[in-house]
XYZ file of C-alpha atoms in Angstrom:
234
model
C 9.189 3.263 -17.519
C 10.343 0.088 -15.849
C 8.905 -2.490 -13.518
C 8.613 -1.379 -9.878
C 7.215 -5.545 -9.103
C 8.551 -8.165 -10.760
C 7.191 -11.617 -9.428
C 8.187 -14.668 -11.178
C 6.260 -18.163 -10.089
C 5.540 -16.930 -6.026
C 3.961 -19.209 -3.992
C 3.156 -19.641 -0.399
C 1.941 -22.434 1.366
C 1.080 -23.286 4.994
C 1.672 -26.582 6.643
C 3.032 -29.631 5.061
C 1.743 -32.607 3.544
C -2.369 -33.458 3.308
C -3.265 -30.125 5.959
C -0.894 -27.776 3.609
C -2.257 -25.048 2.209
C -2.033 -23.161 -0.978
C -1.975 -19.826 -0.754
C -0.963 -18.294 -3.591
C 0.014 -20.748 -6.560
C 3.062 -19.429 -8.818
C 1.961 -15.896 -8.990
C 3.649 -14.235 -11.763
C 2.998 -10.196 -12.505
C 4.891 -7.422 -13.329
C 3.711 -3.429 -12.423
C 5.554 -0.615 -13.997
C 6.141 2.513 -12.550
C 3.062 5.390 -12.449
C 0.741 2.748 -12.733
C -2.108 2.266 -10.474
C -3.342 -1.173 -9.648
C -6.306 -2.779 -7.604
C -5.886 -6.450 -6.476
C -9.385 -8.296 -5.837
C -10.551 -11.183 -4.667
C -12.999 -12.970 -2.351
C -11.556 -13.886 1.646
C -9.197 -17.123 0.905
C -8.478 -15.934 -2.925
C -4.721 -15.092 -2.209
C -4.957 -11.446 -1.792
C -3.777 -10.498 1.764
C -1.032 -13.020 1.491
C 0.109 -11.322 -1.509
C -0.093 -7.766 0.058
C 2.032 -9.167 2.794
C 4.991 -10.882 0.581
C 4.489 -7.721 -1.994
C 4.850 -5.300 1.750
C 8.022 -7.844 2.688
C 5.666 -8.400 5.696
C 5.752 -12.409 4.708
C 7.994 -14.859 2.345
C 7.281 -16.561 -0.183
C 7.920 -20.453 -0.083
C 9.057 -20.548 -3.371
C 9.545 -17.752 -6.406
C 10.979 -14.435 -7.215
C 9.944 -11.045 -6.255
C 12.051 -8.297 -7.450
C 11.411 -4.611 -6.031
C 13.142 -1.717 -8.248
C 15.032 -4.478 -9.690
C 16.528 -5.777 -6.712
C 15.234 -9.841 -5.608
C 14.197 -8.756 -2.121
C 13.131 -12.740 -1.640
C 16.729 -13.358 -0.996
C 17.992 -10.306 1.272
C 18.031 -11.541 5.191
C 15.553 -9.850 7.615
C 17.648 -6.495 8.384
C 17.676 -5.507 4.555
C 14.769 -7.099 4.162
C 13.669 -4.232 6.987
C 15.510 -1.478 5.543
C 14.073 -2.135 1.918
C 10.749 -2.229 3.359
C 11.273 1.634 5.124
C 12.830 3.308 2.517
C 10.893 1.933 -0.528
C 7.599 0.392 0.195
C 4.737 2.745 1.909
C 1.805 1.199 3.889
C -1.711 2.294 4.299
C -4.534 -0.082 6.400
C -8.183 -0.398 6.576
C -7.192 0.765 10.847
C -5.650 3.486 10.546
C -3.028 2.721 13.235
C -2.432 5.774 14.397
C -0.713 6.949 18.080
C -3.833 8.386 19.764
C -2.201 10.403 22.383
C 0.972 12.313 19.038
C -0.147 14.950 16.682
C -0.853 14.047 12.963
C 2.535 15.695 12.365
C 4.597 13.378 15.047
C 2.340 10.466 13.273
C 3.579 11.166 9.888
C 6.948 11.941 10.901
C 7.666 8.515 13.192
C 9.466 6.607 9.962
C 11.920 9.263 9.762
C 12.933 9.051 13.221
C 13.605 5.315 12.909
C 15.760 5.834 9.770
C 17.406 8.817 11.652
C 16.955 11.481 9.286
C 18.061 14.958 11.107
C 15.696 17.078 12.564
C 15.092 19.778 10.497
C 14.854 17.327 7.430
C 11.905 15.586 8.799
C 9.980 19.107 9.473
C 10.221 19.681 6.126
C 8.887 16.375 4.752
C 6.219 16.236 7.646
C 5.308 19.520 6.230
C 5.712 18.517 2.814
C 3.025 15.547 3.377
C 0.772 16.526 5.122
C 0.163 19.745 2.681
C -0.052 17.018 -0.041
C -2.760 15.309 1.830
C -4.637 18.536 1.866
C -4.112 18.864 6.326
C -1.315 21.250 6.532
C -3.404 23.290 8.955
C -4.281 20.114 11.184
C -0.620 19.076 12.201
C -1.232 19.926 15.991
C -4.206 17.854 16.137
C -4.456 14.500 17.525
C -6.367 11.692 15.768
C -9.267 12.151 18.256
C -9.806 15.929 16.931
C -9.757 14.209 13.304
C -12.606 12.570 11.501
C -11.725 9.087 9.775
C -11.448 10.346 6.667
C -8.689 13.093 7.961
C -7.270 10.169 10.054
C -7.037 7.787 6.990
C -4.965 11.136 5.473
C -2.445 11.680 7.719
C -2.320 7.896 7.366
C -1.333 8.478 3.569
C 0.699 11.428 4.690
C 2.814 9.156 7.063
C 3.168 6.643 3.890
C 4.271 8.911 1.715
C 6.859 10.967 3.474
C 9.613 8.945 3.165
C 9.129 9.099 -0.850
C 8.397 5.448 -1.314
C 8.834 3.162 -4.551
C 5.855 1.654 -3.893
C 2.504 2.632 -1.606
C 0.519 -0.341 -0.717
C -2.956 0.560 0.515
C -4.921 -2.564 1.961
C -8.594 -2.070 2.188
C -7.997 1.680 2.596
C -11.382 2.732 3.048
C -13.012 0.085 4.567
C -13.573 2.222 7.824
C -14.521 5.028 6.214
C -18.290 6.624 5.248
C -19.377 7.499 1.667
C -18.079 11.057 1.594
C -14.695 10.188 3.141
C -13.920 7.326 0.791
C -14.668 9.424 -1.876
C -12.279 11.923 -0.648
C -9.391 9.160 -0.310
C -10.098 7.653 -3.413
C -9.802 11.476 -4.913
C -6.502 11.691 -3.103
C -5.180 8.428 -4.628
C -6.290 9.767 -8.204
C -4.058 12.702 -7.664
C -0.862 10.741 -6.070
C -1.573 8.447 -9.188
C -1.925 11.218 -12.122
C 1.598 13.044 -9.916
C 3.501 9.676 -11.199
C 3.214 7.398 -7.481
C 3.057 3.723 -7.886
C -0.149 2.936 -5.947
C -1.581 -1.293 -5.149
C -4.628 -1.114 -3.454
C -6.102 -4.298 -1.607
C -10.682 -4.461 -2.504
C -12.887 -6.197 -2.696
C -15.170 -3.090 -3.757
C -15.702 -2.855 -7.709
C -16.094 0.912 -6.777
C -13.088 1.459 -5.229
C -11.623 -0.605 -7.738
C -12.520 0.806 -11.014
C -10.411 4.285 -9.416
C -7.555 2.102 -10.475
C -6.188 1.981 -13.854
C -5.703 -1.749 -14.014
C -7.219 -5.011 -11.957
C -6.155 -8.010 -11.221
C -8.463 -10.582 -9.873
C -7.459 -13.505 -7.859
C -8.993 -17.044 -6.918
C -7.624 -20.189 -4.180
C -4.582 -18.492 -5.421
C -4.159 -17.775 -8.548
C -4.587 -14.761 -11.202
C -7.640 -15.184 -12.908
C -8.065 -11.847 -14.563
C -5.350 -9.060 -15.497
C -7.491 -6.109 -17.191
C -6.849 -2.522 -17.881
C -9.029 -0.047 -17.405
C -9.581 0.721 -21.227
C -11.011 -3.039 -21.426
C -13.044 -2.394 -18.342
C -14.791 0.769 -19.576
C -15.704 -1.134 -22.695
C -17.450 -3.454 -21.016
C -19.846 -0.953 -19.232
């Protein structure tokens, strides 16, 4: 199928000399497209700075990363910004949505920044928001929405600008029982429909959803198992 993320040797460190720190410690990975992958690890393993350089949110200080084939480490900040709209789509534990726009202006904000004409963006808003299952709660605003229907038109917003990649970091960490279950459902679907999903936890049931996981510690992968090997362990 082909490797969405290709990362060859990335590290990051903070601060020079004896206060420097490690970060991440030549991280090398590859994830193909369709697949479905959950990234865990305890606080100081690695795994938000890795969501951010994966996201083009940080660089790495040394390494390659290559997105749909393309070594994004090396593009300057305004392609750097433009890879990150077209191709990458974010979801966060806040949902960080506008509070006084409609889910449907929510979703539809990236496509106003990357200019796409009017009646295009309808249509995708439209398009996403029925795929998140709230086609009939476009007018509302995120106040009139539970967290769970927030957190959607949070995915909805991700996903309308048909993204290589959606990066979900600690999606439902806001969220009760029933609506993480409901997310997680969603993310099953957008998985078995072909999307290329990375999902930040540091909850084993969030993370057995995913079809592979890869554990990190002060840095470095530790453990790279499908699900087939997981299951077989139960």
């Amino acid at each position: 199928m082909g490797a969405v993320i290709a990362l060859d040797r990335i590290a990051k460190v903070y601060g020079h000399g004896e206060t420097a720190v490690h970060a991440l410690r030549g991280v090398s990975l590859a994830v193909e497209r369709g697949e479905y992958v959950a990234i865990m690890g305890t606080s100081g393993s690695g795994k938000s700075t890795l969501m951010h350089i994966l996201g083009l949110l940080d660089q790495p200080t040394s390494g390659s990363y290559r997105l749909d084939g393309v070594d994004v480490a090396r593009l300057g900040e305004g392609a750097q910004s433009l890879v990150r709209s077209r191709r990458i789509g974010f979801v966060f534990q806040a949902f960080n949505l506008i509070p006084r726009t409609t889910a449907a202006a929510n979703v539809e904000l990236p496509l106003a920044y990357a200019k796409i004409p009017r009646h295009e963006r309808r249509r995708r808003v439209a398009a996403a928001l029925a795929q998140v299952g709230l086609a009939d709660r476009a007018g509302h605003r995120p106040n009139q929405l539970s967290g769970g229907q927030q957190q959607r038109v949070a995915v909805a917003r991700a996903l309308v600008t048909a993204p290589s990649l959606l990066l979900a970091d600690e999606p439902t960490g806001n969220l009760d029982s029933r609506s993480t279950a409901d997310i997680l459902d969603l993310f099953d679907r957008l998985h078995a429909s072909g999307r290329t999903i990375i999902l930040i936890t540091h909850e084993d049931e969030v993370a057995e959803r995913a079809g592979r996981v890869i554990r990190l510690r002060d840095g470095d992968v530790v453990a790279d198992t499908a699900r087939e090997a997981l299951e077989g362990r139960r």
